[in-house]
PDB file of C-alpha atoms and ligand atoms in Angstrom:
ATOM      1  CA  MET A   1      77.531  84.833  91.592  1.00 37.00           C
ATOM      2  CA  LYS A   2      81.283  84.713  92.069  1.00 37.00           C
ATOM      3  CA  THR A   3      82.292  83.942  95.955  1.00 33.00           C
ATOM      4  CA  LEU A   4      85.670  85.041  96.915  1.00 33.00           C
ATOM      5  CA  LYS A   5      87.788  83.151  99.278  1.00 29.00           C
ATOM      6  CA  ARG A   6      87.468  84.516 102.762  1.00 27.00           C
ATOM      7  CA  ILE A   7      91.050  85.351 104.336  1.00 29.00           C
ATOM      8  CA  ALA A   8      91.496  82.820 107.558  1.00 28.00           C
ATOM      9  CA  ALA A   9      92.256  85.282 110.398  1.00 27.00           C
ATOM     10  CA  GLY A  10      95.753  85.266 111.733  1.00 27.00           C
ATOM     11  CA  ILE A  11      96.250  83.474 115.276  1.00 25.00           C
ATOM     12  CA  LEU A  12      97.731  85.367 117.425  1.00 26.00           C
ATOM     13  CA  SER A  13      97.896  85.353 121.105  1.00 27.00           C
ATOM     14  CA  THR A  14      96.554  88.648 122.603  1.00 26.00           C
ATOM     15  CA  ALA A  15      99.259  90.812 124.320  1.00 28.00           C
ATOM     16  CA  LEU A  16      99.115  91.707 127.494  1.00 27.00           C
ATOM     17  CA  LEU A  17      98.392  95.611 127.962  1.00 28.00           C
ATOM     18  CA  LEU A  18     101.084  97.364 130.220  1.00 29.00           C
ATOM     19  CA  GLY A  19     100.550  99.222 132.971  1.00 31.00           C
ATOM     20  CA  MET A  20      98.192 102.979 132.114  1.00 34.00           C
ATOM     21  CA  THR A  21     100.106 105.915 131.588  1.00 35.00           C
ATOM     22  CA  SER A  22      98.926 108.829 130.149  1.00 37.00           C
ATOM     23  CA  CYS A  23     101.116 109.078 126.629  1.00 40.00           C
ATOM     24  CA  ALA A  24     100.081 107.552 123.521  1.00 42.00           C
ATOM     25  CA  ALA A  25     102.935 104.684 123.878  1.00 44.00           C
ATOM     26  CA  ALA A  26     100.724 103.520 126.818  1.00 43.00           C
ATOM     27  CA  LYS A  27      98.333 102.367 124.041  1.00 48.00           C
ATOM     28  CA  GLN A  28     100.826 100.194 122.567  1.00 49.00           C
ATOM     29  CA  THR A  29     100.634  96.515 123.478  1.00 51.00           C
ATOM     30  CA  GLU A  30     103.638  94.030 124.128  1.00 48.00           C
ATOM     31  CA  ALA A  31     103.175  92.394 120.866  1.00 47.00           C
ATOM     32  CA  VAL A  32     104.154  95.680 118.791  1.00 52.00           C
ATOM     33  CA  LYS A  33     105.889  98.074 121.568  1.00 51.00           C
ATOM     34  CA  ASP A  34     109.333  96.634 120.385  1.00 48.00           C
ATOM     35  CA  PRO A  35     108.280  96.788 116.738  1.00 58.00           C
ATOM     36  CA  ALA A  36     109.775  94.504 114.417  1.00 83.00           C
ATOM     37  CA  PHE A  37     108.150  96.331 111.787  1.00 93.00           C
ATOM     38  CA  THR A  38     109.422  98.799 109.507  1.00 95.00           C
ATOM     39  CA  THR A  39     107.056 101.439 107.765  1.00 97.00           C
ATOM     40  CA  ILE A  40     108.003 103.513 104.862  1.00 97.00           C
ATOM     41  CA  GLU A  41     108.935 106.776 107.104  1.00 97.00           C
ATOM     42  CA  SER A  42     109.388 105.992 110.240  1.00 96.00           C
ATOM     43  CA  GLY A  43     106.976 106.955 112.992  1.00 96.00           C
ATOM     44  CA  LYS A  44     104.370 106.694 110.299  1.00 98.00           C
ATOM     45  CA  LEU A  45     101.813 104.985 108.832  1.00 98.00           C
ATOM     46  CA  ILE A  46     101.036 106.358 105.388  1.00 98.00           C
ATOM     47  CA  MET A  47      97.246 105.038 103.796  1.00 98.00           C
ATOM     48  CA  ALA A  48      96.433 105.506 101.080  1.00 98.00           C
ATOM     49  CA  THR A  49      92.734 105.451  99.871  1.00 98.00           C
ATOM     50  CA  ASN A  50      90.517 107.360  97.641  1.00 96.00           C
ATOM     51  CA  ALA A  51      88.132 109.596  99.694  1.00 96.00           C
ATOM     52  CA  PHE A  52      85.134 109.580  97.517  1.00 94.00           C
ATOM     53  CA  PHE A  53      83.648 106.169  99.012  1.00 95.00           C
ATOM     54  CA  PRO A  54      81.127 106.938 102.032  1.00 95.00           C
ATOM     55  CA  PRO A  55      80.740 106.086 105.065  1.00 97.00           C
ATOM     56  CA  TYR A  56      84.276 104.214 104.735  1.00 98.00           C
ATOM     57  CA  GLU A  57      85.949 107.378 103.543  1.00 97.00           C
ATOM     58  CA  TYR A  58      84.828 110.816 102.470  1.00 97.00           C
ATOM     59  CA  TYR A  59      85.504 114.849 102.308  1.00 97.00           C
ATOM     60  CA  GLU A  60      84.169 116.521 105.478  1.00 97.00           C
ATOM     61  CA  GLY A  61      84.717 120.240 104.990  1.00 97.00           C
ATOM     62  CA  GLU A  62      89.042 119.412 104.027  1.00 96.00           C
ATOM     63  CA  LYS A  63      88.789 116.629 106.610  1.00 98.00           C
ATOM     64  CA  ILE A  64      88.872 113.084 105.161  1.00 98.00           C
ATOM     65  CA  VAL A  65      86.839 111.228 107.835  1.00 98.00           C
ATOM     66  CA  GLY A  66      85.001 107.836 108.010  1.00 98.00           C
ATOM     67  CA  ILE A  67      85.058 103.907 109.239  1.00 98.00           C
ATOM     68  CA  ASP A  68      88.660 103.232 107.118  1.00 98.00           C
ATOM     69  CA  VAL A  69      89.922 106.587 108.817  1.00 98.00           C
ATOM     70  CA  GLU A  70      89.149 105.846 112.007  1.00 98.00           C
ATOM     71  CA  ILE A  71      89.803 102.012 112.212  1.00 98.00           C
ATOM     72  CA  ALA A  72      93.294 103.256 110.582  1.00 98.00           C
ATOM     73  CA  THR A  73      93.855 105.636 113.022  1.00 98.00           C
ATOM     74  CA  ALA A  74      93.359 103.111 115.752  1.00 98.00           C
ATOM     75  CA  VAL A  75      95.761 100.894 114.527  1.00 98.00           C
ATOM     76  CA  ALA A  76      98.593 103.616 114.104  1.00 98.00           C
ATOM     77  CA  ASP A  77      97.515 104.493 117.353  1.00 98.00           C
ATOM     78  CA  LYS A  78      98.364 100.681 118.748  1.00 97.00           C
ATOM     79  CA  LEU A  79     101.668 101.038 116.720  1.00 97.00           C
ATOM     80  CA  GLY A  80     102.717 103.686 118.131  1.00 96.00           C
ATOM     81  CA  LEU A  81     102.607 105.309 114.493  1.00 97.00           C
ATOM     82  CA  GLU A  82     101.242 108.907 113.138  1.00 98.00           C
ATOM     83  CA  LEU A  83      98.480 108.046 110.637  1.00 98.00           C
ATOM     84  CA  VAL A  84      99.122 110.185 106.856  1.00 98.00           C
ATOM     85  CA  ILE A  85      96.324 109.557 104.580  1.00 98.00           C
ATOM     86  CA  GLU A  86      96.846 110.024 101.100  1.00 98.00           C
ATOM     87  CA  ASP A  87      93.905 110.994  98.863  1.00 98.00           C
ATOM     88  CA  VAL A  88      94.275 108.945  95.314  1.00 97.00           C
ATOM     89  CA  GLU A  89      92.812 107.592  92.560  1.00 95.00           C
ATOM     90  CA  PHE A  90      91.612 103.999  93.828  1.00 95.00           C
ATOM     91  CA  ASP A  91      93.108 101.559  90.579  1.00 94.00           C
ATOM     92  CA  SER A  92      96.353 103.128  91.685  1.00 96.00           C
ATOM     93  CA  ILE A  93      96.395 102.303  95.210  1.00 98.00           C
ATOM     94  CA  ILE A  94      97.798  98.635  94.373  1.00 98.00           C
ATOM     95  CA  ALA A  95     100.314  99.383  92.579  1.00 98.00           C
ATOM     96  CA  GLY A  96     101.455 101.943  94.961  1.00 98.00           C
ATOM     97  CA  VAL A  97     101.082  99.612  98.255  1.00 98.00           C
ATOM     98  CA  GLN A  98     103.303  97.196  95.648  1.00 98.00           C
ATOM     99  CA  GLY A  99     105.666  99.867  94.813  1.00 98.00           C
ATOM    100  CA  GLY A 100     106.248 100.936  98.478  1.00 97.00           C
ATOM    101  CA  LYS A 101     104.774 104.262  98.392  1.00 98.00           C
ATOM    102  CA  TYR A 102     102.090 103.610 100.717  1.00 98.00           C
ATOM    103  CA  ASP A 103     102.390 101.297 103.781  1.00 98.00           C
ATOM    104  CA  ILE A 104      98.899 100.873 103.414  1.00 98.00           C
ATOM    105  CA  GLY A 105      96.105 100.499 101.438  1.00 98.00           C
ATOM    106  CA  CYS A 106      92.760 101.146 103.512  1.00 98.00           C
ATOM    107  CA  ALA A 107      89.669 101.421 100.821  1.00 98.00           C
ATOM    108  CA  GLY A 108      87.121  99.866 101.446  1.00 98.00           C
ATOM    109  CA  MET A 109      89.005  97.347  99.298  1.00 98.00           C
ATOM    110  CA  THR A 110      87.785  93.594  98.728  1.00 98.00           C
ATOM    111  CA  VAL A 111      90.381  90.309  99.206  1.00 98.00           C
ATOM    112  CA  THR A 112      90.083  89.280  95.948  1.00 96.00           C
ATOM    113  CA  GLU A 113      92.712  86.969  94.496  1.00 95.00           C
ATOM    114  CA  ASP A 114      93.913  88.441  91.854  1.00 95.00           C
ATOM    115  CA  ARG A 115      94.934  91.220  94.235  1.00 97.00           C
ATOM    116  CA  LEU A 116      96.641  88.774  96.609  1.00 98.00           C
ATOM    117  CA  LYS A 117      98.826  87.792  93.886  1.00 98.00           C
ATOM    118  CA  SER A 118     100.052  91.954  94.104  1.00 98.00           C
ATOM    119  CA  VAL A 119      99.501  92.154  97.862  1.00 98.00           C
ATOM    120  CA  ASN A 120      99.149  90.991 101.307  1.00 98.00           C
ATOM    121  CA  PHE A 121      95.697  91.566 103.024  1.00 98.00           C
ATOM    122  CA  SER A 122      94.975  91.902 106.746  1.00 98.00           C
ATOM    123  CA  THR A 123      92.365  89.797 108.841  1.00 98.00           C
ATOM    124  CA  PRO A 124      89.581  91.461 106.922  1.00 98.00           C
ATOM    125  CA  TYR A 125      87.521  94.223 109.074  1.00 96.00           C
ATOM    126  CA  ALA A 126      84.109  95.091 107.457  1.00 95.00           C
ATOM    127  CA  THR A 127      81.897  93.268 104.766  1.00 93.00           C
ATOM    128  CA  GLY A 128      80.669  94.707 101.395  1.00 93.00           C
ATOM    129  CA  ILE A 129      78.004  93.467  99.264  1.00 93.00           C
ATOM    130  CA  GLN A 130      78.397  94.719  95.454  1.00 94.00           C
ATOM    131  CA  SER A 131      75.217  96.807  95.264  1.00 94.00           C
ATOM    132  CA  ILE A 132      72.835  97.918  91.537  1.00 95.00           C
ATOM    133  CA  ILE A 133      71.238 101.445  91.569  1.00 97.00           C
ATOM    134  CA  VAL A 134      68.849 102.283  89.038  1.00 98.00           C
ATOM    135  CA  THR A 135      66.378 104.686  88.356  1.00 98.00           C
ATOM    136  CA  ALA A 136      63.298 104.678  90.476  1.00 97.00           C
ATOM    137  CA  ASP A 137      61.108 104.310  87.302  1.00 96.00           C
ATOM    138  CA  SER A 138      63.690 101.467  85.691  1.00 97.00           C
ATOM    139  CA  GLU A 139      62.555  98.459  84.054  1.00 96.00           C
ATOM    140  CA  ILE A 140      65.783  96.867  85.460  1.00 96.00           C
ATOM    141  CA  THR A 141      64.273  94.929  89.065  1.00 94.00           C
ATOM    142  CA  ASP A 142      66.622  92.247  89.351  1.00 92.00           C
ATOM    143  CA  ILE A 143      70.361  91.391  88.450  1.00 91.00           C
ATOM    144  CA  ASP A 144      69.081  89.031  85.616  1.00 91.00           C
ATOM    145  CA  LYS A 145      67.039  91.420  83.888  1.00 94.00           C
ATOM    146  CA  LEU A 146      70.083  93.559  83.953  1.00 94.00           C
ATOM    147  CA  LEU A 147      72.239  90.725  82.530  1.00 93.00           C
ATOM    148  CA  ALA A 148      70.137  90.037  79.946  1.00 92.00           C
ATOM    149  CA  GLY A 149      69.127  93.229  78.567  1.00 92.00           C
ATOM    150  CA  ASN A 150      71.217  95.217  76.794  1.00 94.00           C
ATOM    151  CA  TYR A 151      71.726  97.606  79.298  1.00 97.00           C
ATOM    152  CA  LYS A 152      74.351 100.191  80.063  1.00 98.00           C
ATOM    153  CA  VAL A 153      75.955  99.781  83.102  1.00 98.00           C
ATOM    154  CA  GLY A 154      78.248 102.138  85.195  1.00 98.00           C
ATOM    155  CA  VAL A 155      81.373 101.272  87.562  1.00 97.00           C
ATOM    156  CA  GLN A 156      84.399 102.864  89.869  1.00 95.00           C
ATOM    157  CA  SER A 157      87.495 101.865  87.716  1.00 95.00           C
ATOM    158  CA  GLY A 158      89.406  99.262  88.867  1.00 95.00           C
ATOM    159  CA  THR A 159      86.443  98.068  91.556  1.00 96.00           C
ATOM    160  CA  THR A 160      85.253  94.517  91.919  1.00 96.00           C
ATOM    161  CA  GLY A 161      82.290  96.136  90.581  1.00 95.00           C
ATOM    162  CA  ASP A 162      84.111  96.585  87.094  1.00 96.00           C
ATOM    163  CA  ILE A 163      85.868  93.616  87.375  1.00 95.00           C
ATOM    164  CA  TYR A 164      82.711  91.252  87.909  1.00 94.00           C
ATOM    165  CA  MET A 165      80.283  93.331  85.578  1.00 95.00           C
ATOM    166  CA  SER A 166      83.193  93.867  82.627  1.00 96.00           C
ATOM    167  CA  ASP A 167      82.956  89.928  82.606  1.00 95.00           C
ATOM    168  CA  THR A 168      81.845  87.821  80.226  1.00 93.00           C
ATOM    169  CA  PRO A 169      77.862  86.880  80.129  1.00 88.00           C
ATOM    170  CA  GLU A 170      79.203  83.664  80.607  1.00 89.00           C
ATOM    171  CA  ASN A 171      80.848  84.333  83.606  1.00 90.00           C
ATOM    172  CA  GLY A 172      78.448  86.831  85.557  1.00 89.00           C
ATOM    173  CA  GLY A 173      79.158  89.883  83.635  1.00 94.00           C
ATOM    174  CA  VAL A 174      77.833  92.358  80.799  1.00 95.00           C
ATOM    175  CA  GLY A 175      80.947  92.345  78.908  1.00 95.00           C
ATOM    176  CA  GLU A 176      83.044  95.552  78.103  1.00 96.00           C
ATOM    177  CA  ASP A 177      80.824  97.159  75.588  1.00 96.00           C
ATOM    178  CA  ARG A 178      77.845  97.398  77.813  1.00 97.00           C
ATOM    179  CA  ILE A 179      80.450  99.016  81.080  1.00 98.00           C
ATOM    180  CA  GLU A 180      80.976 102.411  81.517  1.00 98.00           C
ATOM    181  CA  ARG A 181      83.686 103.420  83.716  1.00 97.00           C
ATOM    182  CA  TYR A 182      84.253 106.524  85.953  1.00 96.00           C
ATOM    183  CA  ALA A 183      87.207 107.710  88.526  1.00 92.00           C
ATOM    184  CA  LYS A 184      84.463 108.008  91.237  1.00 92.00           C
ATOM    185  CA  GLY A 185      81.588 106.374  92.372  1.00 93.00           C
ATOM    186  CA  ASN A 186      79.508 109.478  92.625  1.00 93.00           C
ATOM    187  CA  ASP A 187      80.652 110.348  88.847  1.00 95.00           C
ATOM    188  CA  ALA A 188      79.027 106.791  87.751  1.00 97.00           C
ATOM    189  CA  VAL A 189      75.910 107.996  89.717  1.00 97.00           C
ATOM    190  CA  ILE A 190      75.146 111.224  88.098  1.00 96.00           C
ATOM    191  CA  ALA A 191      75.740 109.698  84.837  1.00 97.00           C
ATOM    192  CA  LEU A 192      72.796 107.720  85.781  1.00 98.00           C
ATOM    193  CA  THR A 193      70.423 110.401  86.906  1.00 97.00           C
ATOM    194  CA  SER A 194      71.094 112.121  83.280  1.00 96.00           C
ATOM    195  CA  GLY A 195      70.200 108.917  81.621  1.00 97.00           C
ATOM    196  CA  LYS A 196      73.428 107.995  79.928  1.00 98.00           C
ATOM    197  CA  ILE A 197      73.444 105.087  82.097  1.00 98.00           C
ATOM    198  CA  ASP A 198      71.065 102.649  82.838  1.00 98.00           C
ATOM    199  CA  ALA A 199      72.893 101.511  86.468  1.00 98.00           C
ATOM    200  CA  VAL A 200      75.502 101.628  88.902  1.00 97.00           C
ATOM    201  CA  VAL A 201      76.714  98.612  90.394  1.00 96.00           C
ATOM    202  CA  ILE A 202      78.836  99.522  93.178  1.00 95.00           C
ATOM    203  CA  ASP A 203      79.100  98.734  97.330  1.00 96.00           C
ATOM    204  CA  ASN A 204      76.881  98.559  99.232  1.00 94.00           C
ATOM    205  CA  GLU A 205      77.041 101.052 101.745  1.00 95.00           C
ATOM    206  CA  PRO A 206      78.427 104.000  99.278  1.00 96.00           C
ATOM    207  CA  ALA A 207      75.358 103.144  97.491  1.00 96.00           C
ATOM    208  CA  LYS A 208      72.900 104.008  99.696  1.00 95.00           C
ATOM    209  CA  ALA A 209      74.710 107.175 100.595  1.00 95.00           C
ATOM    210  CA  PHE A 210      74.342 107.820  96.633  1.00 95.00           C
ATOM    211  CA  VAL A 211      70.926 107.238  96.446  1.00 96.00           C
ATOM    212  CA  ALA A 212      70.398 109.273  99.670  1.00 95.00           C
ATOM    213  CA  ALA A 213      72.358 112.466  98.021  1.00 94.00           C
ATOM    214  CA  ASN A 214      69.792 112.262  94.608  1.00 93.00           C
ATOM    215  CA  GLU A 215      66.545 112.110  93.809  1.00 93.00           C
ATOM    216  CA  GLY A 216      64.941 109.518  92.018  1.00 96.00           C
ATOM    217  CA  LEU A 217      66.712 106.400  92.640  1.00 97.00           C
ATOM    218  CA  LYS A 218      67.176 103.265  94.180  1.00 97.00           C
ATOM    219  CA  ILE A 219      68.569 100.168  95.028  1.00 96.00           C
ATOM    220  CA  LEU A 220      67.624  97.076  93.364  1.00 94.00           C
ATOM    221  CA  GLU A 221      67.051  93.933  96.547  1.00 81.00           C
ATOM    222  CA  THR A 222      69.292  91.559  94.996  1.00 76.00           C
ATOM    223  CA  PRO A 223      72.872  91.958  95.766  1.00 70.00           C
ATOM    224  CA  TYR A 224      75.333  90.771  93.707  1.00 72.00           C
ATOM    225  CA  THR A 225      77.940  89.345  95.862  1.00 85.00           C
ATOM    226  CA  ILE A 226      79.517  89.727  98.972  1.00 89.00           C
ATOM    227  CA  GLU A 227      83.060  90.383  99.924  1.00 95.00           C
ATOM    228  CA  ASP A 228      85.445  90.973 102.720  1.00 97.00           C
ATOM    229  CA  TYR A 229      87.242  94.440 103.183  1.00 98.00           C
ATOM    230  CA  ALA A 230      90.620  94.227 104.476  1.00 98.00           C
ATOM    231  CA  MET A 231      93.799  96.797 104.283  1.00 98.00           C
ATOM    232  CA  ALA A 232      96.191  96.307 101.959  1.00 98.00           C
ATOM    233  CA  ILE A 233     100.495  95.365 102.509  1.00 98.00           C
ATOM    234  CA  ASN A 234     103.270  95.180 100.990  1.00 98.00           C
ATOM    235  CA  LYS A 235     103.812  91.598 100.394  1.00 97.00           C
ATOM    236  CA  ASP A 236     107.896  91.709 101.611  1.00 96.00           C
ATOM    237  CA  ASN A 237     106.403  93.549 105.139  1.00 96.00           C
ATOM    238  CA  THR A 238     105.106  90.576 106.845  1.00 96.00           C
ATOM    239  CA  ALA A 239     106.261  92.071 110.218  1.00 96.00           C
ATOM    240  CA  LEU A 240     104.250  94.746 109.686  1.00 97.00           C
ATOM    241  CA  LYS A 241     100.735  92.649 108.632  1.00 97.00           C
ATOM    242  CA  ASP A 242     101.508  90.357 111.788  1.00 97.00           C
ATOM    243  CA  ALA A 243     101.698  94.190 113.681  1.00 97.00           C
ATOM    244  CA  ILE A 244      98.396  95.171 112.109  1.00 98.00           C
ATOM    245  CA  ASN A 245      96.877  91.726 112.488  1.00 98.00           C
ATOM    246  CA  GLN A 246      97.418  91.557 116.292  1.00 97.00           C
ATOM    247  CA  ALA A 247      96.431  95.687 116.311  1.00 98.00           C
ATOM    248  CA  LEU A 248      92.281  94.928 114.411  1.00 98.00           C
ATOM    249  CA  LYS A 249      92.464  92.009 116.901  1.00 98.00           C
ATOM    250  CA  GLU A 250      92.182  93.904 119.828  1.00 98.00           C
ATOM    251  CA  LEU A 251      90.263  96.359 117.895  1.00 98.00           C
ATOM    252  CA  THR A 252      88.025  93.727 117.772  1.00 97.00           C
ATOM    253  CA  ASP A 253      88.046  91.799 120.895  1.00 97.00           C
ATOM    254  CA  ASP A 254      87.527  95.388 122.868  1.00 97.00           C
ATOM    255  CA  GLY A 255      84.565  96.110 120.269  1.00 97.00           C
ATOM    256  CA  THR A 256      86.249  99.424 118.999  1.00 98.00           C
ATOM    257  CA  ILE A 257      85.875  98.560 115.623  1.00 97.00           C
ATOM    258  CA  ALA A 258      82.309  97.558 116.328  1.00 96.00           C
ATOM    259  CA  SER A 259      81.424 100.729 117.803  1.00 96.00           C
ATOM    260  CA  ILE A 260      83.467 102.575 114.868  1.00 97.00           C
ATOM    261  CA  VAL A 261      80.928 100.567 112.554  1.00 96.00           C
ATOM    262  CA  ASN A 262      78.040 101.241 114.670  1.00 95.00           C
ATOM    263  CA  LYS A 263      78.649 105.110 114.709  1.00 95.00           C
ATOM    264  CA  TYR A 264      78.274 105.036 110.635  1.00 95.00           C
ATOM    265  CA  ILE A 265      76.226 102.763 109.608  1.00 92.00           C
ATOM    266  CA  PRO A 266      73.386 102.403 112.374  1.00 82.00           C
ATOM    267  CA  ALA A 267      72.225  98.953 112.952  1.00 76.00           C
ATOM    268  CA  GLU A 268      68.836  98.549 110.351  1.00 61.00           C
ATOM    269  CA  GLY A 269      66.034  97.838 113.006  1.00 46.00           C
TER     270      GLY A 269
HETATM  271  N1  LIG B 301      85.406  97.047  97.268  1.00 77.18           N
HETATM  272  C1  LIG B 301      85.315  97.576  96.287  1.00 77.18           C
HETATM  273  C2  LIG B 301      86.740  97.049  95.676  1.00 77.18           C
HETATM  274  O1  LIG B 301      87.586  96.981  96.558  1.00 77.18           O
HETATM  275  C3  LIG B 301      85.567  98.997  95.847  1.00 77.18           C
HETATM  276  C4  LIG B 301      85.977  99.627  96.601  1.00 77.18           C
HETATM  277  C5  LIG B 301      86.050 101.532  96.302  1.00 77.18           C
HETATM  278  O2  LIG B 301      85.613 101.878  95.452  1.00 77.18           O
HETATM  279  N2  LIG B 301      86.739 101.981  97.766  1.00 77.18           N
HETATM  280  O3  LIG B 301      87.151  96.957  94.766  1.00 77.18           O
END
C-alpha cells in the first residue's frame, strides 16, 4: 500500500467580505479583489478536465457538470473570473498546465510527488480511494488475489490506478504485462463486462457510478489506496495558487464545498 504525502494546507488569513451588492464582483474578497495573479486570458480561468469521471465531471447532455465544475466555478466567482472548461485526455492535463495552455487542471486529480515535479497543487478539496471493480461472479476477492493471480487489469491511462498497478509486483503492482490502458474509465469497464480483462482499478466514486450503470459488476471491499484531490496550477503562477487557496479556504469555511460534495455524493447512512 502506498502512502502519498499530504500537502499541507496553506495558512492564509480569512479576508473580510466587502459590503454586499448584487453584482458578481461583490462576491470577491479583500484578498483576491485586487489580484496580483494573472491568468492566460484576462478575465478567464481556463480549466482542463476529462469529463468522463462521474460525479466529479461528466456530461449532462451537452453540458459538463459535477463536483469539480461546481467547485471551480465557485473559485472563479471569488476571483472575479469566468470559468472556461476544456475537455481533454486525462494524461495531457499536467503537460498542458505546465506548458501554459490551461490555468488549472481540475479532474479528480490526485496529488502525487511525481506530478509535483511538474506542477503545483492547490490545497486538497476532496479525497479519493482507488477501488477494484470485478464481475459479480469473479474469483478475485481481494487485492492480494488480484496481485497473485495472472489477471489482466484495466486502468485509465496516466491515472494513479495506472501508475500503481503497472508498477512491479515488489512495489505492489501487477507489472506492465498485465495492464490494459484505456483513454476513459468507462472503456475499461466495458472491457471488463465483455471479459477482455479481469478487473478495473479506478477511483471509488466513478467506480460506483460505473457499477450502477452496468449489470453484473461489483466493487471489492478492500480499497487499494487513499488519495487527495487538488487543482494543478502552473509552477510559475504562485500568485494564482495563493488566490485559489484563499478562495478554497473561504468556500470550505462557509460550507460551500461540503454542500457541493454532498449534493453529488450523499452521505452513506
Ligand atoms: N485520481 C486519479 C488520478 O489523479 C484519476 C483521475 C481521473 O481519472 N480523472 O490519477
